[in-house]
Short mmCIF file of C-alpha atoms in Angstrom, two decimals:
data_model
loop_
_atom_site.label_atom_id
_atom_site.label_comp_id
_atom_site.label_asym_id
_atom_site.label_seq_id
_atom_site.Cartn_x
_atom_site.Cartn_y
_atom_site.Cartn_z
CA MET A 168 1.22 -44.88 44.86
CA ALA A 169 -0.64 -44.25 42.14
CA GLU A 170 -4.81 -43.38 43.08
CA LEU A 171 -7.19 -46.34 40.68
CA ALA A 172 -9.25 -44.30 39.00
CA ALA A 173 -12.69 -45.79 38.39
CA PRO A 174 -13.52 -47.92 34.93
CA GLY A 175 -14.00 -46.16 31.98
CA VAL A 176 -13.08 -43.07 33.72
CA SER A 177 -8.90 -43.57 32.28
CA SER A 178 -10.31 -44.96 28.92
CA ASP A 179 -12.84 -41.91 28.54
CA VAL A 180 -9.39 -39.08 29.64
CA ALA A 181 -7.32 -41.37 26.98
CA GLN A 182 -9.79 -41.25 23.95
CA GLY A 183 -9.88 -37.84 24.65
CA SER A 184 -6.38 -37.09 24.57
CA THR A 185 -6.33 -39.07 21.48
CA GLU A 186 -9.06 -37.24 20.09
CA ALA A 187 -7.19 -33.82 20.79
CA GLN A 188 -4.27 -34.35 20.09
CA MET A 189 -6.04 -35.84 15.66
CA VAL A 190 -7.67 -31.98 15.60
CA TRP A 191 -4.00 -30.42 16.55
CA VAL A 192 -2.78 -33.08 13.54
CA ARG A 193 -5.55 -32.53 11.65
CA LEU A 194 -5.05 -28.41 12.04
CA GLY A 195 -1.36 -28.48 11.42
CA ILE A 196 -1.60 -30.50 8.54
CA ALA A 197 -4.22 -27.57 6.95
CA GLY A 198 -1.44 -25.07 7.89
CA VAL A 199 1.29 -26.89 6.11
CA ALA A 200 -0.76 -27.31 3.00
CA VAL A 201 -1.58 -23.40 3.63
CA VAL A 202 1.88 -22.89 3.86
CA ALA A 203 2.81 -24.61 0.75
CA VAL A 204 0.43 -23.29 -1.55
CA TYR A 205 1.19 -19.35 0.45
CA ALA A 206 5.02 -20.04 -0.36
CA PRO A 207 5.21 -17.21 -3.01
CA VAL A 208 3.64 -14.83 -1.28
CA LEU A 209 5.43 -15.33 1.97
CA VAL A 210 8.75 -14.90 0.37
CA GLY A 211 7.16 -11.63 -1.17
CA LEU A 212 6.61 -10.32 1.90
CA ALA A 213 9.93 -11.38 3.34
CA GLU A 214 10.99 -10.10 0.68
CA ASP A 215 10.11 -5.79 1.61
CA TRP A 216 10.39 -7.08 5.31
CA ALA A 217 13.71 -7.12 4.66
CA ALA A 218 14.34 -4.21 1.96
CA PHE A 219 11.84 -1.67 3.09
CA PRO A 220 13.46 -0.76 6.60
CA ASN A 221 10.23 0.94 7.25
CA LEU A 222 8.43 -2.82 6.39
CA SER A 223 10.82 -4.56 8.76
CA HIS A 224 8.21 -4.26 11.33
CA GLY A 225 6.53 -7.07 9.57
CA PHE A 226 8.85 -10.10 10.63
CA ALA A 227 8.09 -9.13 14.42
CA ILE A 228 4.26 -9.81 13.68
CA PRO A 229 3.01 -13.60 12.72
CA LEU A 230 5.56 -13.81 16.61
CA ILE A 231 3.07 -11.93 18.34
CA ALA A 232 0.24 -13.45 16.41
CA GLY A 233 1.85 -16.61 17.45
CA TYR A 234 2.29 -15.10 21.17
CA LEU A 235 -1.04 -14.46 21.34
CA VAL A 236 -2.37 -17.94 20.52
CA TRP A 237 -0.37 -19.06 23.17
CA GLY A 238 -1.39 -16.84 25.81
CA ARG A 239 -5.69 -17.94 24.77
CA ARG A 240 -3.64 -21.69 25.09
CA ARG A 241 -5.72 -22.57 27.44
CA GLU A 242 -9.54 -21.15 26.58
CA ILE A 243 -8.52 -22.34 22.75
CA GLU A 244 -8.11 -25.66 24.32
CA ALA A 245 -11.14 -25.60 26.18
CA THR A 246 -12.87 -24.63 23.40
CA PRO A 247 -15.11 -27.77 21.65
CA ILE A 248 -13.90 -28.53 18.36
CA ALA A 249 -16.99 -29.17 15.61
CA PRO A 250 -15.90 -28.68 12.19
CA SER A 251 -18.60 -26.39 9.78
CA TRP A 252 -19.01 -26.57 6.21
CA SER A 253 -20.55 -23.16 7.30
CA GLY A 254 -16.54 -21.95 6.45
CA LEU A 255 -15.85 -23.83 2.83
CA PRO A 256 -17.69 -20.86 1.32
CA LEU A 257 -14.91 -18.49 3.27
CA VAL A 258 -12.55 -20.74 2.31
CA LEU A 259 -13.60 -20.71 -1.87
CA ILE A 260 -13.61 -16.84 -1.68
CA SER A 261 -10.16 -16.38 -0.15
CA LEU A 262 -8.02 -18.99 -2.18
CA GLY A 263 -10.30 -17.65 -5.03
CA ALA A 264 -9.45 -14.06 -4.52
CA TYR A 265 -5.92 -15.15 -4.38
CA ALA A 266 -5.96 -17.31 -7.44
CA VAL A 267 -6.91 -13.58 -8.98
CA GLY A 268 -4.56 -12.08 -7.14
CA VAL A 269 -1.59 -13.57 -8.11
CA LEU A 270 -2.85 -14.36 -11.85
CA GLY A 271 -3.85 -10.90 -12.35
CA GLY A 272 -0.93 -9.10 -11.07
CA GLU A 273 -3.06 -7.50 -7.81
CA PRO A 274 0.09 -8.58 -5.40
CA PHE A 275 -2.30 -6.79 -2.45
CA LEU A 276 -5.16 -9.00 -3.41
CA ALA A 277 -2.94 -12.16 -2.77
CA ARG A 278 -1.11 -10.86 0.35
CA VAL A 279 -4.12 -9.83 2.47
CA SER A 280 -6.21 -13.33 1.17
CA LEU A 281 -3.77 -14.92 3.42
CA PRO A 282 -5.17 -13.72 6.86
CA ILE A 283 -8.57 -14.64 5.22
CA THR A 284 -7.41 -17.84 5.06
CA VAL A 285 -6.27 -18.82 7.69
CA LEU A 286 -9.21 -17.61 9.60
CA ALA A 287 -11.51 -19.73 7.08
CA THR A 288 -9.21 -23.39 7.69
CA ILE A 289 -10.12 -22.47 11.32
CA LEU A 290 -13.46 -21.95 10.85
CA PHE A 291 -13.79 -25.29 8.72
CA LEU A 292 -11.68 -27.51 10.18
CA GLY A 293 -12.53 -26.16 13.74
CA GLY A 294 -15.78 -24.15 14.06
CA ALA A 295 -16.98 -21.03 14.76
CA LYS A 296 -16.31 -21.45 18.92
CA VAL A 297 -12.39 -22.05 18.05
CA ALA A 298 -12.22 -19.12 15.85
CA ARG A 299 -14.06 -16.85 17.49
CA ARG A 300 -11.27 -17.93 20.22
CA MET A 301 -8.51 -16.87 17.51
CA LEU A 302 -9.91 -13.88 15.77
CA LEU A 303 -7.66 -11.60 17.63
CA ALA A 304 -4.24 -12.78 16.52
CA VAL A 305 -5.11 -14.24 12.94
CA GLY A 306 -6.44 -10.43 12.39
CA TYR A 307 -3.17 -9.21 13.60
CA LEU A 308 -1.37 -10.88 10.52
CA LEU A 309 -2.93 -8.35 9.13
CA PHE A 310 -0.50 -5.42 9.91
CA MET A 311 2.53 -7.82 8.25
CA ILE A 312 0.86 -6.79 4.77
CA PRO A 313 2.23 -3.56 3.11
CA LEU A 314 -0.35 -1.30 1.70
CA PRO A 315 -0.31 -1.32 -1.98
CA TYR A 316 2.80 1.17 -3.48
CA VAL A 317 -0.22 3.78 -5.22
CA THR A 318 -2.04 3.75 -2.23
CA LEU A 319 1.35 4.30 -0.08
CA LYS A 320 3.24 6.43 -2.37
CA GLY A 321 -0.10 8.56 -2.67
CA LEU A 322 -0.45 8.54 1.15
CA THR A 323 2.77 9.40 1.75
CA ASP A 324 3.36 11.97 -0.59
CA GLN A 325 -0.14 13.58 0.57
CA VAL A 326 1.65 13.07 4.29
CA ARG A 327 4.99 14.79 3.45
CA PHE A 328 3.29 17.76 1.94
CA PHE A 329 1.47 18.38 5.44
CA ASP A 330 4.66 17.20 7.56
CA ALA A 331 6.20 19.67 5.53
CA THR A 332 4.25 22.92 6.10
CA MET A 333 2.80 22.07 9.89
CA SER A 334 6.93 21.97 9.59
CA ALA A 335 6.75 25.62 8.27
CA TRP A 336 4.31 26.87 10.40
CA ALA A 337 6.24 26.15 13.39
CA LEU A 338 9.33 27.47 12.68
CA PRO A 339 9.19 30.72 12.61
CA TRP A 340 8.03 30.61 16.62
CA LEU A 341 11.77 29.34 17.02
CA GLY A 342 13.23 32.74 15.30
CA VAL A 343 13.72 30.40 12.10
CA PRO A 344 12.95 31.94 9.12
CA VAL A 345 11.97 29.91 6.49
CA LEU A 346 10.20 29.48 3.12
CA GLN A 347 8.13 25.89 2.13
CA ASP A 348 8.25 25.19 -1.51
CA GLY A 349 6.07 21.84 -1.61
CA PHE A 350 8.30 19.26 0.24
CA LEU A 351 11.02 21.32 0.04
CA LEU A 352 12.34 23.97 3.64
CA HIS A 353 14.45 26.66 2.44
CA LEU A 354 16.26 27.90 5.16
CA PRO A 355 19.04 30.61 5.09
CA ARG A 356 22.01 29.20 3.92
CA ILE A 357 20.39 25.73 2.77
CA THR A 358 17.55 24.03 1.62
CA LEU A 359 16.21 20.77 3.29
CA GLU A 360 13.44 18.08 2.22
CA VAL A 361 10.91 16.43 3.45
CA ALA A 362 11.63 13.68 1.58
CA ASP A 363 9.85 9.87 1.64
CA VAL A 364 11.65 8.17 4.50
CA CYS A 365 11.15 11.38 6.47
CA SER A 366 7.76 10.94 5.66
CA SER A 367 5.24 9.64 8.50
CA ILE A 368 3.42 6.82 6.69
CA PRO A 369 5.62 4.51 6.83
CA ALA A 370 6.40 4.84 9.98
CA VAL A 371 2.64 4.91 10.99
CA ALA A 372 2.02 1.27 9.76
CA ALA A 373 4.54 0.00 12.02
CA LEU A 374 3.08 1.95 14.31
CA LEU A 375 -0.74 0.83 14.22
CA ALA A 376 1.08 -2.54 14.48
CA VAL A 377 2.81 -1.18 17.51
CA GLY A 378 -0.32 -0.23 19.25
CA ALA A 379 -2.48 -3.09 18.98
CA ALA A 380 0.57 -5.74 20.01
CA TYR A 381 0.91 -3.27 23.38
CA GLY A 382 -3.11 -3.62 23.67
CA LEU A 383 -3.95 -7.20 22.88
CA VAL A 384 -0.36 -8.67 25.21
CA ASN A 385 -1.92 -6.88 28.75
CA ARG A 386 -4.99 -7.19 27.73
CA ARG A 387 -6.20 -4.42 27.87
CA PRO A 388 -10.01 -4.22 27.62
CA THR A 389 -11.35 -3.26 23.99
CA ALA A 390 -12.53 -0.19 24.67
CA VAL A 391 -8.11 0.59 25.14
CA CYS A 392 -7.33 -1.02 22.58
CA ALA A 393 -9.23 0.72 20.28
CA ILE A 394 -8.16 3.53 21.83
CA LEU A 395 -4.02 2.60 21.53
CA VAL A 396 -4.50 1.61 18.07
CA LEU A 397 -6.32 4.66 16.89
CA THR A 398 -3.58 7.28 18.69
CA ALA A 399 -0.72 5.33 17.38
CA VAL A 400 -1.18 7.26 14.36
CA PRO A 401 -1.72 11.06 15.80
CA PHE A 402 1.31 10.61 17.54
CA GLY A 403 3.62 9.42 15.10
CA ILE A 404 3.00 11.74 13.09
CA LEU A 405 2.95 14.37 16.12
CA SER A 406 6.69 12.50 17.03
CA ASN A 407 7.26 12.76 12.93
CA ILE A 408 7.14 16.48 12.85
CA ILE A 409 8.49 17.34 15.80
CA ARG A 410 11.67 15.91 14.65
CA ILE A 411 11.74 17.54 11.56
CA ILE A 412 10.92 20.82 13.30
CA LEU A 413 13.66 19.69 16.11
CA THR A 414 16.19 18.88 12.52
CA ALA A 415 15.30 21.67 10.85
CA ALA A 416 15.78 24.13 13.75
CA GLY A 417 19.24 22.61 14.67
CA THR A 418 20.71 22.75 10.99
CA TYR A 419 20.05 26.50 11.29
CA TYR A 420 21.78 26.65 14.66
CA LEU A 421 25.17 24.61 14.45
CA GLY A 422 24.90 23.89 11.08
CA PRO A 423 24.20 21.00 8.92
CA ILE A 424 26.47 18.62 11.57
CA ALA A 425 22.50 19.24 12.80
CA LEU A 426 21.46 16.31 10.20
CA HIS A 427 24.08 13.98 10.94
CA ASN A 428 22.39 13.35 14.66
CA VAL A 429 20.59 10.54 16.02
CA VAL A 430 17.79 11.84 15.69
CA HIS A 431 17.86 12.80 12.41
CA ALA A 432 20.00 9.72 10.82
CA TRP A 433 17.50 6.87 12.42
CA ASN A 434 14.58 8.59 11.78
CA GLY A 435 12.07 5.63 12.58
CA ALA A 436 13.72 4.32 15.87
CA THR A 437 13.59 8.07 17.32
CA VAL A 438 9.55 8.86 15.31
CA PHE A 439 8.98 4.87 17.43
CA ILE A 440 10.77 5.56 20.73
CA MET A 441 8.89 8.75 21.13
CA THR A 442 5.54 7.72 19.76
CA LEU A 443 6.16 3.97 22.18
CA GLY A 444 6.50 6.13 25.27
CA ALA A 445 3.53 8.09 24.68
CA LEU A 446 1.55 5.23 24.35
CA ILE A 447 2.43 3.79 27.21
CA VAL A 448 1.46 7.54 28.99
CA LEU A 449 -1.31 7.35 27.80
CA ASP A 450 -2.42 3.82 28.75
CA GLY A 451 -1.24 3.99 32.34
CA LEU A 452 -3.69 7.53 31.90
CA LEU A 453 -6.48 4.88 30.57
CA MET A 454 -5.95 1.97 32.80
CA ARG A 455 -6.31 4.42 36.00
CA TRP A 456 -9.34 5.52 34.54
CA TRP A 457 -10.83 2.28 33.25
CA TRP A 458 -10.25 1.06 37.34
CA ARG A 459 -12.15 4.27 39.06
CA ARG A 460 -14.97 3.56 36.70
CA MET B 252 -12.21 -39.60 14.63
CA ARG B 253 -10.17 -39.54 11.85
CA VAL B 254 -7.15 -37.90 11.13
CA LEU B 255 -8.25 -37.06 7.04
CA ASP B 256 -12.08 -36.56 7.95
CA ARG B 257 -14.46 -34.91 4.60
CA TYR B 258 -14.00 -32.14 5.88
CA LEU B 259 -10.07 -32.63 5.82
CA LEU B 260 -9.91 -33.89 2.37
CA THR B 261 -13.13 -31.29 0.89
CA PHE B 262 -10.08 -28.44 2.16
CA LEU B 263 -6.70 -30.33 0.71
CA GLY B 264 -8.75 -30.93 -2.34
CA ILE B 265 -9.30 -27.19 -2.72
CA VAL B 266 -5.73 -26.48 -1.11
CA VAL B 267 -4.27 -28.34 -3.95
CA LEU B 268 -6.52 -27.23 -7.06
CA THR B 269 -5.31 -23.41 -5.48
CA GLY B 270 -1.65 -24.73 -6.30
CA ILE B 271 -2.07 -25.95 -9.44
CA VAL B 272 -3.45 -23.25 -10.97
CA VAL B 273 -1.39 -20.30 -9.57
CA VAL B 274 1.71 -22.08 -9.50
CA SER B 275 1.26 -23.54 -13.31
CA PRO B 276 3.02 -21.15 -15.92
CA ARG B 277 1.69 -18.67 -17.94
CA ARG B 278 3.84 -16.08 -17.66
CA PRO B 279 4.53 -14.67 -21.26
CA ASP B 280 8.51 -13.83 -21.52
CA GLU B 281 9.52 -10.78 -20.60
CA ALA B 282 10.56 -10.04 -24.21
CA PRO B 283 12.75 -6.72 -25.08
CA LEU B 284 9.28 -4.33 -26.35
CA PRO B 285 10.15 -2.71 -29.11
CA PRO B 286 11.36 0.93 -29.65
CA MET B 287 8.33 3.71 -28.72
CA GLY B 288 6.83 5.59 -31.35
CA ALA B 289 7.43 9.31 -30.99
CA PRO B 290 5.18 12.13 -32.34
CA PRO B 291 7.28 13.93 -35.01
CA LEU B 292 9.53 17.30 -33.37
CA GLU B 293 7.71 19.70 -35.72
CA LEU B 294 3.61 18.44 -35.72
CA HIS B 295 1.89 21.28 -38.02
CA ASP B 296 2.58 24.76 -36.37
CA TRP B 297 4.47 23.24 -33.60
CA VAL B 298 8.29 23.13 -32.80
CA GLY B 299 9.36 20.69 -30.74
CA ALA B 300 13.09 19.89 -28.54
CA ASP B 301 13.23 17.55 -26.75
CA GLY B 302 12.73 17.74 -22.72
CA ALA B 303 10.46 19.17 -20.88
CA PRO B 304 10.47 20.11 -17.03
CA ASP B 305 10.41 16.93 -15.05
CA ASP B 306 9.32 19.02 -11.71
CA VAL B 307 5.87 19.64 -13.47
CA LEU B 308 6.22 16.38 -15.61
CA PRO B 309 8.25 13.40 -13.48
CA ILE B 310 8.32 10.05 -15.09
CA ASP B 311 7.13 7.19 -12.83
CA GLU B 312 10.47 4.73 -11.43
CA ARG B 313 8.42 2.47 -13.01
CA ALA B 314 8.02 3.24 -16.13
CA VAL B 315 10.52 0.78 -18.67
CA ASP B 316 10.78 4.00 -20.99
CA GLY B 317 9.92 7.14 -21.48
CA PHE B 318 10.24 10.76 -22.76
CA ARG B 319 9.70 14.18 -22.64
CA ARG B 320 9.47 16.52 -25.27
CA THR B 321 8.13 20.66 -25.23
CA TYR B 322 6.44 22.21 -28.37
CA ARG B 323 5.89 25.76 -28.98
CA LYS B 324 4.16 28.14 -30.88
CA GLN B 325 2.76 31.63 -31.05
CA GLY B 326 4.90 32.79 -27.85
CA ALA B 327 3.05 29.03 -25.96
CA THR B 328 4.88 26.55 -24.63
CA VAL B 329 2.92 22.89 -24.25
CA TRP B 330 4.86 20.07 -22.28
CA LEU B 331 4.30 15.90 -23.41
CA ALA B 332 5.90 13.16 -21.60
CA VAL B 333 4.99 9.45 -22.59
CA SER B 334 6.20 6.89 -20.38
CA ARG B 335 5.47 3.19 -20.95
CA TYR B 336 5.23 0.47 -18.38
CA ARG B 337 5.15 -3.51 -18.68
CA ALA B 338 1.78 -4.56 -17.96
CA THR B 339 2.86 -8.48 -16.50
CA GLY B 340 3.11 -9.19 -13.46
CA PRO B 341 2.97 -6.72 -9.66
CA LEU B 342 3.93 -3.45 -9.44
CA VAL B 343 2.53 -1.65 -12.78
CA ARG B 344 -0.35 -0.06 -11.94
CA PRO B 345 1.02 3.95 -12.63
CA ALA B 346 -2.06 6.42 -10.79
CA ILE B 347 -2.16 9.77 -12.59
CA LYS B 348 -2.84 11.77 -9.73
CA GLN B 349 0.46 10.02 -7.44
CA ILE B 350 2.58 10.42 -10.48
CA ALA B 351 1.93 14.19 -10.52
CA ALA B 352 2.67 14.36 -7.48
CA LEU B 353 5.61 13.19 -7.25
CA ARG B 354 8.01 16.13 -7.03
CA GLY B 355 5.84 18.20 -3.72
CA ALA B 356 2.84 18.97 -6.52
CA SER B 357 -0.33 18.99 -4.48
CA ALA B 358 -3.72 17.83 -6.86
CA VAL B 359 -6.09 19.98 -6.72
CA THR B 360 -8.90 18.90 -9.67
CA ARG B 361 -9.78 16.35 -11.72
CA SER B 362 -11.79 17.32 -14.41
CA MET B 363 -12.59 15.58 -18.25
CA LEU B 364 -12.00 17.11 -21.69
CA THR B 365 -13.84 15.85 -24.90
CA ILE B 366 -10.67 16.11 -28.20
CA HIS B 367 -11.83 15.41 -31.70
CA PRO B 368 -9.23 13.87 -33.38
CA ASN B 369 -7.43 14.55 -36.40
CA GLY B 370 -8.65 12.85 -39.53
CA VAL B 371 -11.86 10.65 -38.17
CA PRO B 372 -14.93 12.75 -38.90
CA GLY B 373 -17.69 12.85 -36.43
CA ALA B 374 -14.60 11.50 -33.43
CA SER B 375 -14.42 12.49 -30.62
CA ARG B 376 -12.41 10.98 -26.86
CA SER B 377 -12.41 11.88 -23.87
CA VAL B 378 -8.91 12.90 -21.78
CA GLY B 379 -8.62 13.25 -18.17
CA VAL B 380 -7.13 16.81 -16.68
CA ILE B 381 -5.22 17.27 -13.90
CA SER B 382 -5.26 20.41 -12.53
CA LEU B 383 -2.50 21.35 -9.43
CA THR B 384 0.17 23.66 -7.96
CA ARG B 385 3.57 23.82 -7.26
CA GLY B 386 5.36 26.52 -5.33
CA GLY B 387 2.43 29.05 -6.12
CA ARG B 388 2.30 28.17 -10.04
CA GLY B 389 -1.23 26.36 -11.13
CA TYR B 390 -0.04 23.48 -13.76
CA ARG B 391 -2.85 22.07 -15.91
CA ILE B 392 -2.16 17.93 -17.06
CA VAL B 393 -4.23 16.64 -19.51
CA TYR B 394 -3.34 12.54 -19.47
CA TRP B 395 -4.52 8.88 -20.72
CA TYR B 396 -3.18 5.85 -21.05
CA LEU B 397 -3.14 3.75 -23.45
CA LEU B 398 -3.46 -0.12 -23.57
CA ASP B 399 -2.40 -1.22 -26.53
CA GLY B 400 -4.04 1.62 -28.24
CA ASP B 401 -7.02 1.06 -25.90
CA LEU B 402 -7.68 4.70 -24.53
CA VAL B 403 -9.11 4.69 -20.87
CA ILE B 404 -8.82 7.79 -18.63
CA ASP B 405 -9.66 6.13 -15.03
CA ASP B 406 -7.57 4.82 -12.52
CA TYR B 407 -9.95 2.11 -11.69
CA ALA B 408 -10.98 0.68 -14.94
CA LEU B 409 -7.42 1.20 -16.12
CA ARG B 410 -6.94 -1.43 -12.68
CA LEU B 411 -10.44 -3.64 -13.74
CA ARG B 412 -8.68 -3.73 -18.00
CA LEU B 413 -5.20 -5.06 -16.33
CA LEU B 414 -6.51 -7.10 -13.96
CA LEU B 415 -8.85 -8.77 -16.28
CA ASP B 416 -5.67 -8.95 -19.09
CA GLY B 417 -4.08 -10.84 -16.25
CA LEU B 418 -6.67 -13.48 -15.62
CA ARG B 419 -7.03 -14.07 -19.64
CA MET B 420 -3.63 -14.49 -19.51
CA ARG B 421 -3.38 -11.52 -22.74
CA PRO B 422 -1.00 -8.90 -20.58
CA ARG B 423 -0.85 -5.56 -23.40
CA ASN B 424 1.56 -2.94 -22.67
CA LEU B 425 0.91 -0.02 -21.32
CA VAL B 426 1.63 4.15 -21.98
CA LEU B 427 0.97 7.11 -19.81
CA VAL B 428 0.30 10.00 -22.42
CA ARG B 429 1.13 13.48 -20.80
CA VAL B 430 0.58 16.81 -21.91
CA ALA B 431 1.12 20.00 -19.74
CA THR B 432 0.94 23.36 -19.61
CA GLY B 433 2.26 26.22 -17.30
CA ASN B 434 0.49 30.25 -16.32
CA ASP B 435 1.94 30.64 -19.76
CA ALA B 436 -0.93 28.06 -21.28
CA PRO B 437 -1.77 28.81 -24.68
CA ALA B 438 -5.15 29.67 -25.16
CA GLU B 439 -7.59 27.32 -24.19
CA ALA B 440 -8.01 26.37 -28.72
CA LEU B 441 -4.11 26.16 -29.33
CA LEU B 442 -4.43 23.59 -26.34
CA ARG B 443 -6.97 22.27 -27.73
CA ALA B 444 -5.38 22.00 -31.62
CA LEU B 445 -2.19 20.53 -30.22
CA LEU B 446 -4.35 18.17 -28.44
CA ARG B 447 -6.01 16.92 -32.05
CA HIS B 448 -2.99 15.59 -33.34
CA LEU B 449 -1.65 13.67 -29.78
CA VAL B 450 -4.65 12.04 -29.09
CA PRO B 451 -5.97 8.92 -30.88
CA ALA B 452 -8.91 8.56 -33.05
#
């Protein structure tokens, strides 16, 4: 037998439920509008993720951001919705930046404005408290945006040079004579080039995203999260240098066959696995330290 | 609570306005560019030949076209590279430092040089200079951008001008000119003399 509720309670509950549905309908309409107006940017991003293996982690970012929202759904549902005009300036700025980016031929500006527009929309239609709850998930979307070509190319070249220099420094310790000339490593019978795809930089963007996802999904304390994100960069660079050294040493001792092994051919996956392993070990150590405090 | 309240209506109004601004057709057709002008092979006392070392003056992959020359005079060698970019749409922002580093050179310093172009008494133009090393050798690259004839040397000023051109819907095509010398560089006066013929007044 159903329990009878006191008069007025059921109608309040029903009204609250309807209001909650209204809120989500409104946010859904706004979300569809944002997706529609950003369609050219989203298509361009998806094309870049598909075209460049180093950017392919972009496909996973919206899914992880969605998972972060889903994981916090109870807290978000419990947060009162209070639309706020204070979100309007941010809406105007972000959509203005989008228009300037498209018309001025600055795709990075147009792309970066997308997560800001999403946050501004939540702030405007949902209020500051809801926006605060969703800040991490929306901020995480920044990882899906590739750096501008000029910046990425410049960083890639600098880190290629650094990778080559560190490898040339370490190889004699393994008994491998080497002469470095820019990105080239001259070994006795072969010359190896630390090419664009061998640079640590393209992997670092993905590894930053992995470090952040690892910390956020596991709900690590903010300090631990920050350490995991920041250490993903040196771990990624170090893993890549170790991979280059092993490839060069293998080529010297075994011949060009070493260039066709899994460690070299699957360079992105190799660096990714090495870095993820290092992050997991570091996370274990950090959490042990955290609980002992 | 209504679905369409003033907040949502305001938001949708702004989004629709943005969509109209962004989507409205404004891009000029990608018409073929006119043939590139090039300085003569014999430039006063300098004798030129086609081609220049790719590792010193690489041409950026985003350039539409370009050419390289080697000029010689009194035993001195100077290399010239001219590359052209479309100023419409994305991926047309060359940056001298990145282009210089394409073949493994490490950028060392950037500076400026004042040139008095030929034919215009009293006129002076500043051009950029980037010094870099590659394989233990030092090179000096004098460069400038031309935006339909307007000379620009700062990368960020160039980006800003391209952005403003885009907003005004008046895209201009872009040319990057580089003049390089190696360790066997001519004396400063010789180099300046050649630059006076190349730098627009």
